XYZ file of C-alpha atoms in Angstrom:
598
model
C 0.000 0.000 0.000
C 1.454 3.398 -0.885
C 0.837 6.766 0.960
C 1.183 9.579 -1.661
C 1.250 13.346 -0.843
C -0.487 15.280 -3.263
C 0.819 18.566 -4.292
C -1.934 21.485 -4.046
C -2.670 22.978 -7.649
C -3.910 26.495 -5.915
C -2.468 29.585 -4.218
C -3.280 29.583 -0.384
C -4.049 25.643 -0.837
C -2.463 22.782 1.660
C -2.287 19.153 0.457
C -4.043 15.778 1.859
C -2.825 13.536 3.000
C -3.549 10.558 2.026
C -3.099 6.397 3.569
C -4.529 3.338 4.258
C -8.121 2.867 5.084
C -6.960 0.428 7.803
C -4.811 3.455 9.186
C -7.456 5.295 9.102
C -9.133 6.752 12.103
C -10.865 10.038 13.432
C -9.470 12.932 12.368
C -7.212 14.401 15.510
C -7.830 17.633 16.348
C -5.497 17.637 19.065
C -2.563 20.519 18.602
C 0.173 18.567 20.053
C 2.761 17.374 17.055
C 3.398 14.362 15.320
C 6.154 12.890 13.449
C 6.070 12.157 10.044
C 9.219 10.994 8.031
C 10.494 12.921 5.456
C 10.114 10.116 2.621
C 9.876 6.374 2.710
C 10.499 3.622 0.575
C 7.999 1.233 -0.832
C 8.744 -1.672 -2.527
C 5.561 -4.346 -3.571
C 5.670 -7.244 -5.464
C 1.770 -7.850 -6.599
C -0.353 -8.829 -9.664
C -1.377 -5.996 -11.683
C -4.126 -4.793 -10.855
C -6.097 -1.593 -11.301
C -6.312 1.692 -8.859
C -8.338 4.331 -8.081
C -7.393 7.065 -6.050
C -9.514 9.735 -4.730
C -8.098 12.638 -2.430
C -9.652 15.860 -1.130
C -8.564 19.667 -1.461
C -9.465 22.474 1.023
C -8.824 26.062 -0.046
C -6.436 27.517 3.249
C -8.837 30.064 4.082
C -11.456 27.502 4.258
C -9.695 25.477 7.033
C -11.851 26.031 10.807
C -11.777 24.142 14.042
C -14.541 22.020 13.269
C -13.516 21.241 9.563
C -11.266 18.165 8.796
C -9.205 17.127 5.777
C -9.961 13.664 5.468
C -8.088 10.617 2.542
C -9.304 7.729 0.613
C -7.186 5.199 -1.045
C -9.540 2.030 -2.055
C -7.102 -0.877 -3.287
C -7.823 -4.440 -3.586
C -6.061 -7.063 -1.341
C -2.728 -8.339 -2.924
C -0.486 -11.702 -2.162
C 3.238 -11.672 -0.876
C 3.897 -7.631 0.157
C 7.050 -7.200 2.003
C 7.384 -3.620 3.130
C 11.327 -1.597 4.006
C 10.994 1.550 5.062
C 13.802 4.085 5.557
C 13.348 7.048 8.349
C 16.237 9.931 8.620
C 15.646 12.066 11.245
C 12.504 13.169 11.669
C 10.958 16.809 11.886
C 7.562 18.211 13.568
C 4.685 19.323 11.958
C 1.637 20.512 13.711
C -1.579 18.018 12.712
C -3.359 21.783 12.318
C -2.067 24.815 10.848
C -2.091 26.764 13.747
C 0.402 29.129 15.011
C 3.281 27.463 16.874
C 2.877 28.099 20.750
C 5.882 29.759 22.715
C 8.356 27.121 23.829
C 8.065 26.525 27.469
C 10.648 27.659 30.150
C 13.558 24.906 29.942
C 13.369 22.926 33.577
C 16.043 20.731 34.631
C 13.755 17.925 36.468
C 15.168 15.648 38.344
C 13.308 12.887 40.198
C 12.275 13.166 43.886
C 14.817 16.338 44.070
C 14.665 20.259 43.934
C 16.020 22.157 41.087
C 18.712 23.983 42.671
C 18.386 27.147 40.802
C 14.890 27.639 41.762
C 13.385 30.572 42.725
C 16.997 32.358 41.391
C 15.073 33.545 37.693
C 12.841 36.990 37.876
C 11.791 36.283 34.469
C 8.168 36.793 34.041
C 5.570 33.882 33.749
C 5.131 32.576 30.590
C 1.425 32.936 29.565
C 1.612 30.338 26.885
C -1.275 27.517 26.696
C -0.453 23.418 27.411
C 0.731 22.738 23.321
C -1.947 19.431 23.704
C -5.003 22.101 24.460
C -7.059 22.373 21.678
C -10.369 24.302 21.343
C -11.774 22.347 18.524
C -11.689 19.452 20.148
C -15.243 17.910 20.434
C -14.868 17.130 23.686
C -13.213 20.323 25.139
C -14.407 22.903 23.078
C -16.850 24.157 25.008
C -14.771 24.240 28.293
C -11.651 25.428 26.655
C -13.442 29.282 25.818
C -14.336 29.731 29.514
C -11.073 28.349 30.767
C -9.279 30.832 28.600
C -11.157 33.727 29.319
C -10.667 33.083 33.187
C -7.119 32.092 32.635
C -6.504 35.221 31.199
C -8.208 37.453 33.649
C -7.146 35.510 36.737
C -3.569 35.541 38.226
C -1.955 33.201 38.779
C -2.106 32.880 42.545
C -5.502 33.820 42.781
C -6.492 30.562 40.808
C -7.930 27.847 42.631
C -6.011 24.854 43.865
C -7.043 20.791 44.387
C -5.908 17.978 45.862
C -4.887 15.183 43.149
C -4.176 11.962 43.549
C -1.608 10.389 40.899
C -3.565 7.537 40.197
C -6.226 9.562 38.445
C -3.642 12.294 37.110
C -2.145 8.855 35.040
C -5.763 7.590 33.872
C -5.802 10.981 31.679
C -2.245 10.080 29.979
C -2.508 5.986 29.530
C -4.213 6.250 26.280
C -3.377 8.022 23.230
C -6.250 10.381 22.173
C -5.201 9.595 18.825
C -4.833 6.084 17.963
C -6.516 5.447 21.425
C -3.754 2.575 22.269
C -1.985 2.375 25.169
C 1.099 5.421 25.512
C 4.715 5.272 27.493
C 4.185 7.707 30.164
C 7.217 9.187 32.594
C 6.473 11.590 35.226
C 9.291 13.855 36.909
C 8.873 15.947 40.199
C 10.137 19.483 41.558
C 8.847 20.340 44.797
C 4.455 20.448 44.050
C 5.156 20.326 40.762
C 4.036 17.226 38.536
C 5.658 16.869 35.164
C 4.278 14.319 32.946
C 5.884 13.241 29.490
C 3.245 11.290 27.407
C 4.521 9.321 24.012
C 3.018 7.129 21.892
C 4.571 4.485 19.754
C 2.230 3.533 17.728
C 1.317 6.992 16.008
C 4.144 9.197 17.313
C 2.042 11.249 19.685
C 3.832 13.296 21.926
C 2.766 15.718 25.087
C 4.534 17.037 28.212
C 2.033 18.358 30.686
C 2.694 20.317 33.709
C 0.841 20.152 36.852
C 0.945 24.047 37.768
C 2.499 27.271 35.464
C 6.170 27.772 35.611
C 7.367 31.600 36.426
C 11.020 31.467 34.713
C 12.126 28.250 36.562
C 10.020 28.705 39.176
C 7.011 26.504 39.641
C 4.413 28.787 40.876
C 2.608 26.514 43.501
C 6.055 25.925 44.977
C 6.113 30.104 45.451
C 2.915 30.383 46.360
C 2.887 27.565 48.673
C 5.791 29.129 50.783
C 4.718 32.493 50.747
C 1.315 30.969 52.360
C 3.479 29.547 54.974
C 5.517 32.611 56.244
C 2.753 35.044 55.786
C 0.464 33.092 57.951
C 2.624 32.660 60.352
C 2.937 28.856 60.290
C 6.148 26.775 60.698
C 7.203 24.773 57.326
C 8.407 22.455 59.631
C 4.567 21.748 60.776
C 3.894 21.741 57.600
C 6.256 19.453 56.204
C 5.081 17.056 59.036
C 1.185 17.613 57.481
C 2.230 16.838 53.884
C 4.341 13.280 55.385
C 1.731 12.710 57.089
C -0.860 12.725 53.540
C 1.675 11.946 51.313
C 1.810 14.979 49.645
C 4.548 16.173 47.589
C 6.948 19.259 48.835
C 10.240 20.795 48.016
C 12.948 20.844 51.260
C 13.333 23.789 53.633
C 16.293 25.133 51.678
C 14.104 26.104 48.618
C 11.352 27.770 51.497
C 14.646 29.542 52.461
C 15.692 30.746 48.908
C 12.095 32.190 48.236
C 11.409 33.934 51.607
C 15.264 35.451 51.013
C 14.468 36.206 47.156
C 10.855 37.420 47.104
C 8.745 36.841 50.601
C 10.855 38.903 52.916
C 11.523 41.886 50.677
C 7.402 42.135 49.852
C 7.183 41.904 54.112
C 9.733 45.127 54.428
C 8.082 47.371 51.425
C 4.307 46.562 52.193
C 5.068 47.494 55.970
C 6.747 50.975 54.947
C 4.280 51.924 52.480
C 1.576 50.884 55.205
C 3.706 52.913 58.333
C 4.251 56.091 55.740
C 0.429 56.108 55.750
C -0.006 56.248 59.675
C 3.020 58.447 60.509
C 1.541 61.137 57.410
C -1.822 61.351 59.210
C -0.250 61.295 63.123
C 2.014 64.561 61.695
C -1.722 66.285 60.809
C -2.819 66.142 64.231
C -1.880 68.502 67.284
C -1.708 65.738 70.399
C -0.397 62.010 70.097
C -0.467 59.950 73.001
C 1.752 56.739 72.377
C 2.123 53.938 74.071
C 5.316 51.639 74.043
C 6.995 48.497 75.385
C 9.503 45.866 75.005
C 9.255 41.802 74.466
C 11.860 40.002 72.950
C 14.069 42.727 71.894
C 11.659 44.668 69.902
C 10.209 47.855 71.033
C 6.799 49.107 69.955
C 4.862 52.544 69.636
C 1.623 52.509 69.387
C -1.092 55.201 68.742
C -3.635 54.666 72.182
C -6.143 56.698 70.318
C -6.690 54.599 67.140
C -4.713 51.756 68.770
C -2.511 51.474 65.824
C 0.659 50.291 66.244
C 2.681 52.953 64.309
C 6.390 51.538 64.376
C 8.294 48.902 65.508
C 12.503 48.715 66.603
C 14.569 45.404 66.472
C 17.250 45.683 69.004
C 19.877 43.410 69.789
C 21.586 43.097 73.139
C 25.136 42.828 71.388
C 24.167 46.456 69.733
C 23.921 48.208 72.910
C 26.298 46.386 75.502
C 23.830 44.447 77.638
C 20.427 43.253 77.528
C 19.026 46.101 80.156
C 20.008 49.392 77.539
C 17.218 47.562 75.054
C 14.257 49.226 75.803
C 16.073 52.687 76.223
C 17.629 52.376 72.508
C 14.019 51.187 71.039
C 12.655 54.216 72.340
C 15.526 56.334 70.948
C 15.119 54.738 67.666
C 10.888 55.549 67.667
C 11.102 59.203 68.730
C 14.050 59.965 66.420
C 11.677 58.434 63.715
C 8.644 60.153 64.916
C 10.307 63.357 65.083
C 11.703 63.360 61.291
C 8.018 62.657 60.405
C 6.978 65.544 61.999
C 4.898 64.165 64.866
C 3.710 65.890 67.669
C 3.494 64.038 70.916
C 1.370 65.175 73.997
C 2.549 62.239 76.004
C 3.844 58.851 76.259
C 2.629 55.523 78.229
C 4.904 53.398 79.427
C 5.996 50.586 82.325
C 8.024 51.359 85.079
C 11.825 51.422 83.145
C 14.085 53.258 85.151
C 16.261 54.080 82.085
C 13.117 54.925 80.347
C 12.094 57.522 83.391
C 14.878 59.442 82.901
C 15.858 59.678 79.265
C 12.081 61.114 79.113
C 12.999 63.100 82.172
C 15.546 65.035 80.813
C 13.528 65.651 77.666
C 10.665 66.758 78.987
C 8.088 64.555 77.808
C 5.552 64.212 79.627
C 5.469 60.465 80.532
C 2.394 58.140 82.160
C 2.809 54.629 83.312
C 0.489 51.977 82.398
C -1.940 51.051 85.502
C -1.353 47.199 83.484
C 2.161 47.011 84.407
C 1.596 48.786 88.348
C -1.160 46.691 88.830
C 0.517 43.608 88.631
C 3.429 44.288 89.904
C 1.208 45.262 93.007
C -0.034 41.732 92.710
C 2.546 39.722 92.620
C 4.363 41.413 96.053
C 0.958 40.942 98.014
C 0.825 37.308 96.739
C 4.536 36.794 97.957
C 3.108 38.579 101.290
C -0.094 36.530 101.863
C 1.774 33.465 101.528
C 3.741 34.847 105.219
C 2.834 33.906 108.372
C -0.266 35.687 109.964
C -1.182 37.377 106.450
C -3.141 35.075 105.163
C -5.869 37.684 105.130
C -4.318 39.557 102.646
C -4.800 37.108 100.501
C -8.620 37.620 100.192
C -8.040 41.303 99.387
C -5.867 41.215 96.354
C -8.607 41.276 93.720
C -10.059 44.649 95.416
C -6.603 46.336 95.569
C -5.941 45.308 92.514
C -9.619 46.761 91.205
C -8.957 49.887 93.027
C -5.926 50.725 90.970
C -7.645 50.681 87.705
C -10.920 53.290 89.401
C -7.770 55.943 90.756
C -6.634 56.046 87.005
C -9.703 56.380 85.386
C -11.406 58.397 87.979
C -8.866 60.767 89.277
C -7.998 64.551 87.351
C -5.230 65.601 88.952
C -2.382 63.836 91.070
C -2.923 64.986 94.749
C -6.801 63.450 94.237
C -5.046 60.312 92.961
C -2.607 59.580 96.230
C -5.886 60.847 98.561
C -7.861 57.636 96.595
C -4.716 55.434 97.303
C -4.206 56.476 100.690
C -8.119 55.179 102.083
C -7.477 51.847 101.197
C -5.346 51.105 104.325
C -8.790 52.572 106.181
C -11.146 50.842 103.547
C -9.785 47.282 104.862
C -10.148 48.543 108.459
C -14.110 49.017 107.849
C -13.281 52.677 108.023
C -15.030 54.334 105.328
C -14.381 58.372 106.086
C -11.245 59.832 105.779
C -8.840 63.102 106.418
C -7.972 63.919 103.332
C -10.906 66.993 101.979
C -9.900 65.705 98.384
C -11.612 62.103 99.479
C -13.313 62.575 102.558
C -15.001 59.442 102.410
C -15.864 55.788 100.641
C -18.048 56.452 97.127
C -19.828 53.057 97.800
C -22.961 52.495 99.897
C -22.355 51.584 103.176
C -23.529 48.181 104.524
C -23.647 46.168 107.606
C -20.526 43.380 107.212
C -22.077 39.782 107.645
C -18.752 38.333 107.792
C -15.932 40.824 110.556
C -13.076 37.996 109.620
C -12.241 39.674 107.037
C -11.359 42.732 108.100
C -8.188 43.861 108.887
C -6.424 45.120 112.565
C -4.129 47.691 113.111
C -1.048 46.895 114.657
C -1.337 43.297 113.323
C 1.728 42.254 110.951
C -0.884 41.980 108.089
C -1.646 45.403 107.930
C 1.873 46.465 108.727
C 3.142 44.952 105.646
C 0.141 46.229 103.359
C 0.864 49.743 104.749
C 4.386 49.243 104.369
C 3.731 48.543 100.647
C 1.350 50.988 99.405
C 2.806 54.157 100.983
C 6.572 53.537 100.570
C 8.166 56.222 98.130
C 8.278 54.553 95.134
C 4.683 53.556 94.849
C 3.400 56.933 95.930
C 5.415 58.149 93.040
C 4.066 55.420 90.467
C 0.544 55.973 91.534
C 0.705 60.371 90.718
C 2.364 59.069 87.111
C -1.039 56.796 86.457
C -2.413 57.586 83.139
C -5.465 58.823 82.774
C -5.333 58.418 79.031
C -5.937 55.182 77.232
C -3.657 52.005 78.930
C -1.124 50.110 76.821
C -2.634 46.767 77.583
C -3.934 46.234 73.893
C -0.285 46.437 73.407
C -0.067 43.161 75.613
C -2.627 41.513 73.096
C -0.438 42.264 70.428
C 2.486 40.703 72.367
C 0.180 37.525 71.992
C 0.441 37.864 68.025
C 3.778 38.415 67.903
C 3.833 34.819 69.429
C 2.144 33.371 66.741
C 4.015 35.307 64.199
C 7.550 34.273 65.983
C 7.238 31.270 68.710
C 9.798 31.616 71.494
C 11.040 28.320 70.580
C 12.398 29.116 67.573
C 15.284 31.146 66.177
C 15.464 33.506 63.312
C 17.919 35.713 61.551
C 17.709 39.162 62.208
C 15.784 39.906 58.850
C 13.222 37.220 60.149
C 12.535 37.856 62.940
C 11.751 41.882 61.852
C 9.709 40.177 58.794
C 7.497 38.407 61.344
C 7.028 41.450 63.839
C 5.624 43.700 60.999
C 3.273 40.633 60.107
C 2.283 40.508 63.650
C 1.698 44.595 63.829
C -0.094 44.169 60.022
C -2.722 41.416 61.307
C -3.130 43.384 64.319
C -3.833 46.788 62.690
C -5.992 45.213 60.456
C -8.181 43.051 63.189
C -7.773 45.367 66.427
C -11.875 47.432 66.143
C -13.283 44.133 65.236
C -17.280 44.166 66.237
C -19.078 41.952 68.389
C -20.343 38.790 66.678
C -24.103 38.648 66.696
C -26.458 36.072 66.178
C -29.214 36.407 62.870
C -31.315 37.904 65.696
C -29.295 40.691 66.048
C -28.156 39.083 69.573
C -24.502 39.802 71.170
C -22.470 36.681 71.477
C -19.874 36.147 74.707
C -17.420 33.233 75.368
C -16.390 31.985 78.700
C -12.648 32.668 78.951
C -10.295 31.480 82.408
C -7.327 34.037 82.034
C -3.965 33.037 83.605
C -3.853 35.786 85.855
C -7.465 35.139 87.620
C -6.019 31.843 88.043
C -8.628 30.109 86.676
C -11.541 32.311 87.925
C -13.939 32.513 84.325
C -15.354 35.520 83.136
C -17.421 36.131 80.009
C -16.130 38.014 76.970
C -17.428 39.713 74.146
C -16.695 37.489 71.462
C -15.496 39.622 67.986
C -16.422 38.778 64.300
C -13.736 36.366 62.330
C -10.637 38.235 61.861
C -9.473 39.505 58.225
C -6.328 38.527 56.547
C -6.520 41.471 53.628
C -2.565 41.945 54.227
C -1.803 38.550 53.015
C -3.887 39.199 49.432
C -2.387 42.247 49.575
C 1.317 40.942 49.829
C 0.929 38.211 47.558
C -0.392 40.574 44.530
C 3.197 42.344 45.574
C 4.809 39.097 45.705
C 3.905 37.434 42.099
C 3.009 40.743 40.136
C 6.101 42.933 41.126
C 8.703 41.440 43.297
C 8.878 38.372 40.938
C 9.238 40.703 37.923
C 11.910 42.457 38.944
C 12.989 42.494 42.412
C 16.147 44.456 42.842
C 14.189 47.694 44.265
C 13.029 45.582 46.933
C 15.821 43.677 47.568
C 18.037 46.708 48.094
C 15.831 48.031 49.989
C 15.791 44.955 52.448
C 19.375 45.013 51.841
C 19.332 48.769 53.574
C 18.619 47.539 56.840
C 21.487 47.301 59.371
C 21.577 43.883 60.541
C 23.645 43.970 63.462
């Protein structure tokens, strides 16, 4: 049987091809390519016998999706063929005349291992379609226009992901959708990313599918993936234990290292200065900013008490500064020198007890507040260590009042000799003496009622009462109590502390640069969640949860319990991180590369 190629007669016109009706099958409309020699040689030994050939022509122009060019070759059987065929190398044609798609990025794949120059290229993603994707198949055609559009109108990142299991990945690569026999099939791994080769030896069909876009040599999911990780806050080593655990395919901790390094930690540093610009712009517009500050872990924090807005945030290492105990007063250097260039005009400041702190401000003249937080539990913890003495026990049932009455001379009190008049009738309070010599507090605010129970009340002259009067009008306290602020307390400060534990667990160590990464994703999620409302039922009905705080010692207490919190700063960071960072991140790296790192 001979296959002829018939020349086209026409301008614009393509040939037929045409072959065997027992080679014969559906026309493929597939776009992937198949190999055709360049000539062959036929040799038959039969009786002569007559031929008709018919073949079909198609004007160029003529040629859609849903037309086919189709060959007939009627013979009639012959005895004794023998068949030698020659093949040089052969050449690709596409079984359409369609445009040649862009060649994809070259990947060095290696099985079960990570290409070592991933997440090294900035080149950006190639937008070409899979080469065996074709929109007149019968099958697909109707899919392949919405997948398109979407595709073209949906980043990458933003696409949604699934769970596959390999098993059914293979079922759609077993079987040649031309010849629909059985195909050699090799699959190669980087990281998430799925790689399959498909060939066929029966017709020459070939395909190489790819389980997720590739941004230069970058497999996307493997960058998006790790970028999930650190901006959430999660450890890759928990997640590494996760994917074990289903089986799931991932790259090693050295690649999550290369891409927080390359892309993830230089999006972090821009999105928080573009973010802090904003805050410090409108704190310069107003005429009075009360801040509040503290320390944890080496990092010092301002925060503005009236928006509670945490405004800036200093890294500080002991080595910088000669000793662990100059920390807090180099943060605070850091944040006003900042605040200052910015133009920022503070009223006051709210901080904890720091001696340093006291008098840098001192000799300033800022006018500095302590928290009644950090007083009232260092109160707290010396009666504790008192009632736990012999023969002041009773103290012991007193420590929640005390501790109450702090927070009412704060909020209560407008000016400093009214505040140390409220202190002072506590020592008579616990006596069941309720009227007192001071004309700024004569006597007790509450109504007065007969005791049911005397035990409790204190004696003078008995070593309990010594001790709590030794206590509460010492020098230092008296001092700490006129410095109470009236003005909003820094313990919202202490709930961001809590993030900042999520963000960066004390069990673990990080560089420098991550560490600061993960306290301006802890001061992000908690700018963006801090005014959260109450949740409320369809009803319109508040909703409360039953907490049991460490520091009631596991007294409960209801809680207004807040809508779901927000995560717009990851979105936010991961537009940055695959639609500018990826395409050319030297700003941002030099900008991360600005930092000191001590």
């Amino acid at each position: 049987m001979v296959h002829e190629l018939m020349k086209g007669k026409g301008k614009g016109e393509v040939p037929s091809l045409l072959g065997s009706t027992t080679n014969l099958g559906q026309a493929s409309t597939s776009s992937a390519y198949i190999q055709l020699p360049l000539s062959r040689d036929v040799a038959c030994q039969t009786d002569h016998l007559e031929t008709h050939i018919v073949g079909t022509q198609l004007y160029l122009k003529s040629l859609r999706p849903h037309l086919r060019s189709e060959g007939v070759q009627a013979t009639i059987s012959s005895k004794d063929v023998s068949v030698g065929t020659s093949n040089p190398d052969p050449f690709c044609l596409p079984s359409t005349p369609i445009k040649k798609p862009p060649k994809r990025p070259c990947l060095d794949l290696e099985e079960l291992e990570d290409n070592p120059l991933e997440g090294s290229s900035l080149v950006e993603a190639s937008k070409g379609q899979d080469s065996a994707c074709d929109p007149a198949d019968s099958i697909t055609a109707s899919l392949y226009s919405t997948l398109k559009s979407e595709d073209s109108s949906t980043p990458t990142h933003n696409s949604r992901k699934y769970i596959v299991y390999e098993s059914c990945v293979m079922e759609l690569f077993n079987v040649c959708p031309v010849c629909t026999r059985a195909c050699d099939v090799r699959t190669q791994r980087l990281g998430t990313l799925l790689s399959v080769k498909q060939r066929c030896p029966h017709c020459t069909f070939r395909r190489h599918w790819n389980s997720q876009p590739i941004l230069g040599s970058t497999p996307a999911g493997n960058l998006h993936l790790s970028a999930a990780v650190y901006l959430s806050g999660a450890s890759f080593i928990q997640i590494e234990k996760v994917f074990k655990a289903m089986k799931l395919q991932l790259f090693r901790y050295e690649t999550f290292r290369r891409h927080a390094r390359a892309f993830i930690e230089p999006a972090v540093i821009h999105h928080w200065k573009v973010t802090q610009d904003v805050n410090l712009q409108r704190l310069s517009q107003e005429e009075k900013v009360i801040l509040g500050n503290s320390a944890k872990y080496g990092s010092y924090t301002m925060m503005d008490l009236h928006t509670n807005t945490i405004v800036d945030i200093q890294l500080v290492q002991s080595n910088e500064v000669g000793g662990s105990c100059h920390l807090e007063k180099e943060g605070l250097t850091r944040s006003l020198a900042l605040l200052k260039s910015r133009g920022v005009n503070l009223d006051c400041i709210v901080t904890d007890r720091h001696p340093q702190v006291q008098k840098f401000l001192r000799e300033r003249n800022i006018t500095h507040y302590y928290g009644v937080w950090h007083m009232a539990k260092g109160i707290s913890k010396r009666l504790e260590a008192i009632s736990k003495l012999k023969d002041c026990k009773k103290l012991k049932k007193w420590m929640k009042s005390i501790n109450n009455h702090i927070y009412w001379i704060a909020a209560g009190s407008t000016s400093v000799p009214e505040r140390i008049a409220k202190w002072n009738a506590i020592l008579n309070h616990v006596r069941d003496v309720h009227t007192h010599e001071d004309p700024l507090f004569p006597k007790c605010e509450h109504a007065i009622r007969k005791t049911t129970d005397k035990s409790k009340w204190l004696q003078a002259a008995t070593p309990a009462f010594y001790k709590l009067e030794k206590l509460l009008t010492n020098k230092r306290t008296l001092k700490d109590v006129a410095k109470l602020s009236p003005h909003p307390q820094t313990s919202s400060l202490e709930a961001f502390h809590a993030i900042i534990l999520r963000f960066a667990p004390k069990n673990v160590v990080f560089s420098f640069i991550g560490m600061l990464c993960r306290l301006y994703l802890a001061a992000m999620h908690y700018n963006e969640n801090a005014d959260r409302p109450q949740a409320e039922t369809e009803e319109g009905v508040p909703l409360f949860k039953i907490s049991f705080p460490k520091a009631r010692k596991g007294e409960c207490r209801a809680k207004p319990q807040k809508t779901q919190p927000t995560f717009g700063y990851v979105a936010d960071m991961m537009d940055l991180i695959f639609e500018k960072v990826f395409v050319n991140a030297m700003p941002y790296t030099n900008a991360l590369l600005a930092i000191p790192v001590p």
